[in-house]
Every structure is written in C-alpha cells, then in structure tokens.
CSV table of C-alpha atoms in Angstrom, one decimal:
chain,number,residue,atom,x,y,z
W,17,MET,CA,182.7,129.8,64.0
W,18,SER,CA,181.2,130.4,67.5
W,19,ALA,CA,180.1,127.4,69.5
W,20,ILE,CA,177.2,129.4,70.9
W,21,PRO,CA,174.0,128.2,69.2
W,22,THR,CA,171.9,131.3,69.1
W,23,ARG,CA,172.6,135.0,69.2
W,24,ARG,CA,171.5,138.4,67.9
W,25,ILE,CA,172.3,139.1,64.3
W,26,PRO,CA,176.1,138.6,63.9
W,27,ALA,CA,178.3,141.5,64.6
W,28,VAL,CA,180.0,143.2,61.8
W,29,VAL,CA,183.5,143.7,63.1
W,30,THR,CA,185.0,147.0,62.3
W,31,LEU,CA,188.6,148.1,62.7
W,32,LEU,CA,190.2,147.8,66.1
W,33,ALA,CA,190.9,151.5,66.1
W,34,VAL,CA,187.2,152.2,65.6
W,35,LEU,CA,186.2,149.8,68.3
W,36,ALA,CA,188.5,151.5,70.7
W,37,LEU,CA,187.0,154.9,70.0
W,38,THR,CA,183.4,153.6,70.6
W,39,ALA,CA,184.5,151.6,73.7
W,40,CYS,CA,182.8,148.5,72.3
W,41,THR,CA,184.2,145.0,72.2
W,42,VAL,CA,183.2,142.2,70.0
W,43,GLY,CA,181.9,139.2,71.9
W,44,PRO,CA,182.5,135.6,71.1
W,45,SER,CA,178.9,135.1,69.9
W,46,HIS,CA,179.5,137.1,66.7
W,47,SER,CA,179.8,134.9,63.6
W,48,ALA,CA,182.5,134.4,61.1
W,49,HIS,CA,180.5,135.8,58.2
W,50,ALA,CA,180.2,139.1,59.9
W,51,ARG,CA,184.0,139.3,60.4
W,52,GLN,CA,184.4,138.4,56.7
W,53,ALA,CA,181.9,141.2,55.8
W,54,ALA,CA,184.1,143.7,57.5
W,55,ALA,CA,187.0,142.7,55.3
W,56,LEU,CA,185.1,143.7,52.2
W,57,GLN,CA,184.9,147.3,53.4
W,58,PRO,CA,187.3,150.2,52.7
W,59,THR,CA,188.5,152.1,55.7
W,60,PRO,CA,185.5,154.4,56.5
W,61,SER,CA,186.1,158.1,56.5
W,62,ALA,CA,182.9,158.8,58.5
W,63,PRO,CA,182.7,158.2,62.2
W,64,VAL,CA,181.2,155.0,63.5
W,65,PRO,CA,178.1,155.8,65.6
W,66,THR,CA,178.5,155.1,69.3
W,67,PRO,CA,175.9,152.5,70.6
W,68,SER,CA,173.5,153.9,73.1
W,69,VAL,CA,173.8,152.9,76.7
W,70,SER,CA,171.7,149.8,77.4
W,71,PRO,CA,168.6,150.5,79.4
W,72,SER,CA,168.0,149.3,82.9
W,73,PRO,CA,166.6,145.7,82.9
W,74,THR,CA,163.5,147.1,84.6
W,75,ALA,CA,163.1,150.1,82.3
W,76,LYS,CA,160.6,149.8,79.4
W,77,PRO,CA,161.9,151.5,76.2
W,78,ALA,CA,159.8,154.2,74.8
W,79,PHE,CA,157.7,153.0,71.8
W,80,LYS,CA,159.7,153.3,68.6
W,81,SER,CA,162.8,154.6,70.3
W,82,LEU,CA,166.1,153.1,69.2
W,83,ALA,CA,166.1,150.9,72.4
W,84,TRP,CA,162.6,149.7,71.6
W,85,TYR,CA,163.5,148.7,68.0
W,86,VAL,CA,166.6,146.8,69.3
W,87,SER,CA,164.5,145.1,71.9
W,88,GLN,CA,162.1,143.8,69.2
W,89,VAL,CA,164.9,142.1,67.2
W,90,PRO,CA,164.6,138.3,67.4
W,91,THR,CA,167.4,136.0,68.3
W,92,PHE,CA,168.7,134.1,65.2
W,93,PRO,CA,170.3,130.8,64.7
W,94,GLU,CA,174.1,131.0,64.1
W,95,ALA,CA,174.7,131.8,60.4
W,96,PRO,CA,176.4,129.0,58.4
W,97,GLN,CA,179.8,129.4,56.9
W,98,PRO,CA,179.0,131.1,53.5
W,99,GLN,CA,179.2,128.9,50.4
W,100,PRO,CA,179.7,131.2,47.4
W,101,VAL,CA,177.5,130.4,44.4
W,102,GLU,CA,178.7,129.5,41.0
W,103,LEU,CA,178.8,132.4,38.5
W,104,PRO,CA,178.3,132.2,34.7
W,105,THR,CA,181.3,132.4,32.4
W,106,THR,CA,179.3,133.6,29.4
W,107,GLY,CA,180.2,137.3,29.3
W,108,SER,CA,177.0,138.3,31.0
W,109,ALA,CA,176.2,138.8,34.7
W,110,ALA,CA,174.0,136.3,36.5
W,111,PHE,CA,170.4,137.3,37.1
W,112,TRP,CA,168.6,136.1,40.2
W,113,HIS,CA,165.3,136.8,42.0
W,114,ARG,CA,166.6,134.5,44.8
W,115,LEU,CA,170.2,133.5,45.4
W,116,PRO,CA,170.6,129.9,44.4
W,117,THR,CA,171.6,128.5,47.8
W,118,ASP,CA,170.0,126.0,50.1
W,119,GLN,CA,171.8,127.5,53.1
W,120,LYS,CA,169.3,128.9,55.7
W,121,VAL,CA,170.0,132.6,55.0
W,122,ALA,CA,168.1,135.5,53.5
W,123,PHE,CA,169.3,138.9,52.4
W,124,ILE,CA,168.2,142.5,53.2
W,125,THR,CA,168.7,145.1,50.5
W,126,ILE,CA,167.9,148.8,50.5
W,127,ASP,CA,167.5,150.8,47.3
W,128,ASP,CA,167.8,154.4,46.0
W,129,GLY,CA,169.0,156.8,48.7
W,130,GLY,CA,167.5,160.1,47.5
W,131,LEU,CA,164.1,160.2,49.2
W,132,ALA,CA,164.8,159.8,52.9
W,133,ARG,CA,167.6,158.8,55.2
W,134,PRO,CA,166.3,158.2,58.7
W,135,PRO,CA,169.2,159.0,61.1
W,136,GLY,CA,168.2,156.3,63.5
W,137,VAL,CA,168.8,153.6,60.9
W,138,ILE,CA,172.6,153.9,61.3
W,139,ASP,CA,172.5,153.1,65.0
W,140,PHE,CA,169.8,150.4,64.5
W,141,ILE,CA,172.0,148.6,62.0
W,142,TRP,CA,175.0,148.9,64.3
W,143,GLU,CA,173.3,147.9,67.6
W,144,ALA,CA,171.2,145.1,66.1
W,145,ARG,CA,174.0,143.9,63.8
W,146,ILE,CA,172.0,143.9,60.6
W,147,PRO,CA,173.8,143.0,57.4
W,148,VAL,CA,172.5,145.2,54.6
W,149,THR,CA,173.4,145.7,50.9
W,150,MET,CA,172.6,149.2,49.6
W,151,PHE,CA,171.8,149.6,45.9
W,152,LEU,CA,172.4,153.4,45.5
W,153,ASN,CA,171.8,155.8,42.7
W,154,SER,CA,175.0,157.7,42.2
W,155,PRO,CA,173.6,161.2,42.6
W,156,ALA,CA,172.0,160.3,46.0
W,157,ALA,CA,175.3,158.8,47.0
W,158,THR,CA,177.2,161.9,46.0
W,159,GLU,CA,174.8,164.2,47.8
W,160,HIS,CA,174.6,162.2,51.0
W,161,THR,CA,178.0,160.4,51.1
W,162,ASP,CA,178.6,160.8,54.8
W,163,TYR,CA,175.3,159.1,55.7
W,164,PHE,CA,176.0,156.1,53.5
W,165,ARG,CA,179.6,155.9,54.7
W,166,GLN,CA,178.4,155.6,58.3
W,167,ILE,CA,176.2,152.7,57.3
W,168,GLU,CA,179.2,151.2,55.4
W,169,ALA,CA,181.3,151.6,58.5
W,170,VAL,CA,179.0,149.5,60.6
W,171,GLY,CA,178.7,146.7,58.0
W,172,GLY,CA,176.7,147.9,55.0
W,173,VAL,CA,177.9,147.4,51.5
W,174,VAL,CA,177.4,149.9,48.6
W,175,GLU,CA,176.3,148.5,45.3
W,176,ASN,CA,175.0,149.9,42.0
W,177,HIS,CA,171.5,151.2,41.0
W,178,THR,CA,172.3,153.4,38.0
W,179,ILE,CA,172.6,157.2,37.7
W,180,ARG,CA,169.1,158.4,36.6
W,181,HIS,CA,167.0,155.4,37.8
W,182,ASN,CA,165.4,155.0,34.4
W,183,SER,CA,164.1,151.7,33.1
W,184,LEU,CA,166.8,150.0,31.1
W,185,ALA,CA,164.8,147.3,29.3
W,186,GLY,CA,164.7,148.0,25.6
W,187,ARG,CA,167.4,150.7,25.7
W,188,SER,CA,170.5,150.4,23.6
W,189,TYR,CA,173.6,148.6,25.0
W,190,ASP,CA,175.5,151.9,24.9
W,191,TYR,CA,172.8,153.7,27.0
W,192,GLN,CA,172.7,151.0,29.5
W,193,LYS,CA,176.4,150.7,29.8
W,194,GLN,CA,176.7,154.5,30.4
W,195,GLU,CA,174.1,154.3,33.2
W,196,ILE,CA,175.7,151.3,34.9
W,197,CYS,CA,179.4,152.1,34.3
W,198,GLY,CA,178.8,155.8,35.1
W,199,ALA,CA,177.3,155.0,38.5
W,200,ALA,CA,179.9,152.3,39.2
W,201,ASP,CA,182.7,154.9,38.5
W,202,LYS,CA,181.2,157.4,40.8
W,203,LEU,CA,180.5,154.9,43.6
W,204,GLU,CA,184.0,153.6,43.4
W,205,GLY,CA,185.4,157.1,43.7
W,206,LEU,CA,183.2,157.9,46.7
W,207,PHE,CA,183.6,154.6,48.7
W,208,GLY,CA,186.9,153.2,47.4
W,209,LYS,CA,185.4,150.0,46.2
W,210,ARG,CA,183.9,149.2,42.8
W,211,PRO,CA,180.4,147.7,43.0
W,212,THR,CA,180.2,144.0,42.1
W,213,LEU,CA,176.4,143.7,42.3
W,214,PHE,CA,173.7,145.6,40.3
W,215,ARG,CA,170.0,146.1,40.6
W,216,PRO,CA,168.2,147.6,37.6
W,217,PRO,CA,165.6,150.2,38.4
W,218,PHE,CA,162.1,148.6,38.8
W,219,GLY,CA,163.8,145.3,38.2
W,220,GLU,CA,163.4,145.8,34.4
W,221,HIS,CA,166.2,144.4,32.3
W,222,ASP,CA,167.0,142.6,29.1
W,223,SER,CA,170.0,140.7,27.7
W,224,SER,CA,171.8,144.0,27.1
W,225,THR,CA,171.5,144.9,30.8
W,226,LEU,CA,173.2,141.7,31.8
W,227,LYS,CA,176.0,142.2,29.3
W,228,ALA,CA,176.5,145.9,30.2
W,229,ALA,CA,176.5,145.1,33.9
W,230,HIS,CA,179.1,142.4,33.4
W,231,ASP,CA,181.2,144.8,31.3
W,232,CYS,CA,181.0,147.4,34.1
W,233,GLY,CA,182.3,145.0,36.7
W,234,ALA,CA,179.1,143.4,38.1
W,235,LYS,CA,179.1,139.7,38.8
W,236,ALA,CA,175.3,139.4,39.4
W,237,VAL,CA,172.1,141.4,38.8
W,238,PHE,CA,169.4,141.1,41.5
W,239,HIS,CA,165.7,141.3,41.5
W,240,TRP,CA,163.9,140.3,44.7
W,241,THR,CA,161.4,137.8,46.3
W,242,GLU,CA,159.8,140.1,48.9
W,243,THR,CA,159.2,143.8,49.3
W,244,VAL,CA,158.9,145.6,52.6
W,245,HIS,CA,157.1,148.9,52.9
W,246,GLU,CA,155.8,150.7,56.0
W,247,GLY,CA,156.5,147.7,58.2
W,248,LYS,CA,154.6,145.2,56.0
W,249,VAL,CA,156.3,142.3,54.1
W,250,ARG,CA,154.7,141.6,50.7
W,251,TYR,CA,155.6,138.2,49.2
W,252,GLN,CA,156.3,138.0,45.5
W,253,THR,CA,156.1,134.2,45.4
W,254,PRO,CA,153.3,131.8,46.2
W,255,GLU,CA,154.9,130.3,49.3
W,256,LYS,CA,154.2,133.4,51.4
W,257,VAL,CA,157.2,132.7,53.6
W,258,VAL,CA,160.8,133.7,53.3
W,259,GLN,CA,162.8,130.9,51.6
W,260,PRO,CA,166.6,130.1,51.7
W,261,GLY,CA,168.3,132.6,49.4
W,262,ASP,CA,165.4,135.1,49.3
W,263,VAL,CA,166.2,138.7,48.7
W,264,LEU,CA,164.1,141.3,50.5
W,265,LEU,CA,163.8,144.7,49.0
W,266,MET,CA,163.1,148.0,50.8
W,267,HIS,CA,164.0,151.6,50.2
W,268,PHE,CA,165.5,154.6,52.0
W,269,ARG,CA,162.1,155.9,53.1
W,270,PRO,CA,160.8,157.4,56.3
W,271,ALA,CA,159.6,154.1,57.7
W,272,LEU,CA,162.9,152.2,57.1
W,273,MET,CA,163.3,151.3,60.8
W,274,ASP,CA,159.9,149.6,60.6
W,275,ASP,CA,160.8,147.9,57.4
W,276,LEU,CA,164.1,146.6,58.7
W,277,LEU,CA,162.3,145.2,61.8
W,278,ALA,CA,159.6,143.6,59.8
W,279,ALA,CA,162.2,141.9,57.5
W,280,LEU,CA,164.1,140.6,60.5
W,281,LYS,CA,160.9,139.1,62.0
W,282,ALA,CA,159.9,137.5,58.7
W,283,ILE,CA,163.3,136.0,58.3
W,284,HIS,CA,163.2,134.7,61.9
W,285,ARG,CA,159.7,133.1,61.4
W,286,ALA,CA,161.1,131.2,58.5
W,287,GLY,CA,163.9,129.7,60.6
W,288,LEU,CA,166.6,131.6,58.6
W,289,THR,CA,169.4,134.1,59.5
W,290,PRO,CA,170.1,137.4,57.8
W,291,ALA,CA,173.3,137.3,55.8
W,292,LEU,CA,175.3,139.5,53.5
W,293,LEU,CA,174.9,139.0,49.7
W,294,GLU,CA,178.6,139.9,49.1
W,295,GLN,CA,179.7,136.9,51.0
W,296,TYR,CA,177.9,134.6,48.6
W,297,VAL,CA,178.7,136.3,45.3
W,298,ARG,CA,182.5,136.6,45.0
C-alpha cells in the first residue's frame, strides 16, 4: 500500500508488455487494490489505448475534451485494503442494494452495452484510473466485443446482465436459468472469464433468480443505491449522499462521460474512494 495519502483514482496495472507498448509507467501512488484488479483480468486481445499527451500547464483544455474531463476528476483518499464480504452458503446468490461494508468505498457499474458506446470512455477510464464493473447483455457483448475488451484491458470487469434483458421476476426457474447461464456461457467465451456477479434487468428478481444465478456461477446479485443519467446523480435512499458500499448505476449511453464524472464527484463529496466490486466479492 502506498504511503502517499492522496492521489487520483488508483491505477489499474496492466501487463508489463502493454505498459511498454504505451510508454507508460505506473507510479508509486497507485494503490494495491488496482494492482489486484488487474490480476482478475484475462490477457486482453484488444489494444490498450495510448493516453494522450498531457497539456501544457498554462493551456486550458477545450470544454468536454478528454483533457477537460480528466482535469475535472477529484483527488481521492487512498483506497483501503479490500475486505471481502461474507457470502451465503444456502445455494442462492446474495442479493444487495449496497455492499455490506463499512470501508470508505463506493462502486461504479455500467449496464447493457447495446445502445451507445462513446469512444472517449475508454481513454477516460484509462487516464482517470476509474474502476468499473460492466453488466453486459450477451448480444451487445458479442456485437461490440472489441470495445468492451478495451475497457477490460484498462481495468474494467465484465459481468452478467442476461441475454434478452427481459424481467425475470415471476418467470420459471428454467427460463431464468437459461437467460442467466446462456449469457454467462457467451461472456466466458468472449472474455475468457466466467461472470461471478449478476444484475437482473430492471432490478426485478425473485427467489428463483437468486437460485438460478448461483447455479450459473454468480456469487452475488446486485441492485443499486444511486442512478446516474446525463450527468445527474439520483439517490434511491433518503440520505441523499453516497454511503460506504453504495453501488452507482449508469448505462452505456451517449452521456456516459458526464455520468462517470458526476459519479466520481458524488463519491468524492462523500469522502469515499471508487473501488472495484470484484475485489470485495470473491
């Protein structure tokens, strides 16, 4: 763990060969949890984006350019060493709106993948060191594999959001299992890692969902505590502030750069640090 008290979002350390190709070096201020996040990833088959050249100290970045977005990212406290949460042993996956932890972290999640995939997002995640979990529908992941592989290569993790994005609540166990396992099989084939987290479409689920998710390899099923859309954070809890363990939901939509920045600022205002869900659910 670094002795430096504050820093930008922790760097997600990629393979040394990739670092050599991008002429980047990982400084001592990057935290241990980012290094551990890299270990979760398969070797990416898509190229890692090359960070842009830093602007002159006297130059003002153009509004909503990549440099502008990066310049707006707050400086966060050092992330704590992750303490994985306890998982149930009942034959069903855990279900959480908020991860049960008192560590000062919050989690950024991005859903779907079929509507829009802003190209600048890849570089923004890379340069601002944003830990993200992607809950993907398998058809979108199949059609746009290279895009998601590039996010994976700079620290994102791919998880399961079904095949057809239909509501699962009230459906038979067999139907739900086919939706969840079918997507998990496809995502494993595309990215070399079977999903271990699941988000039901619209957050709608029942006891069959949790059992089917478990039987398809998921350890936990996630809802959310905040949504972010077009740069505005909408709180789903009465506190109106991001709490430790909160899960922020956004989507692959045209305003995703604004959503990521708004989420980061909300997490910073709460005195928390963005972290990777997969480091806490093992």
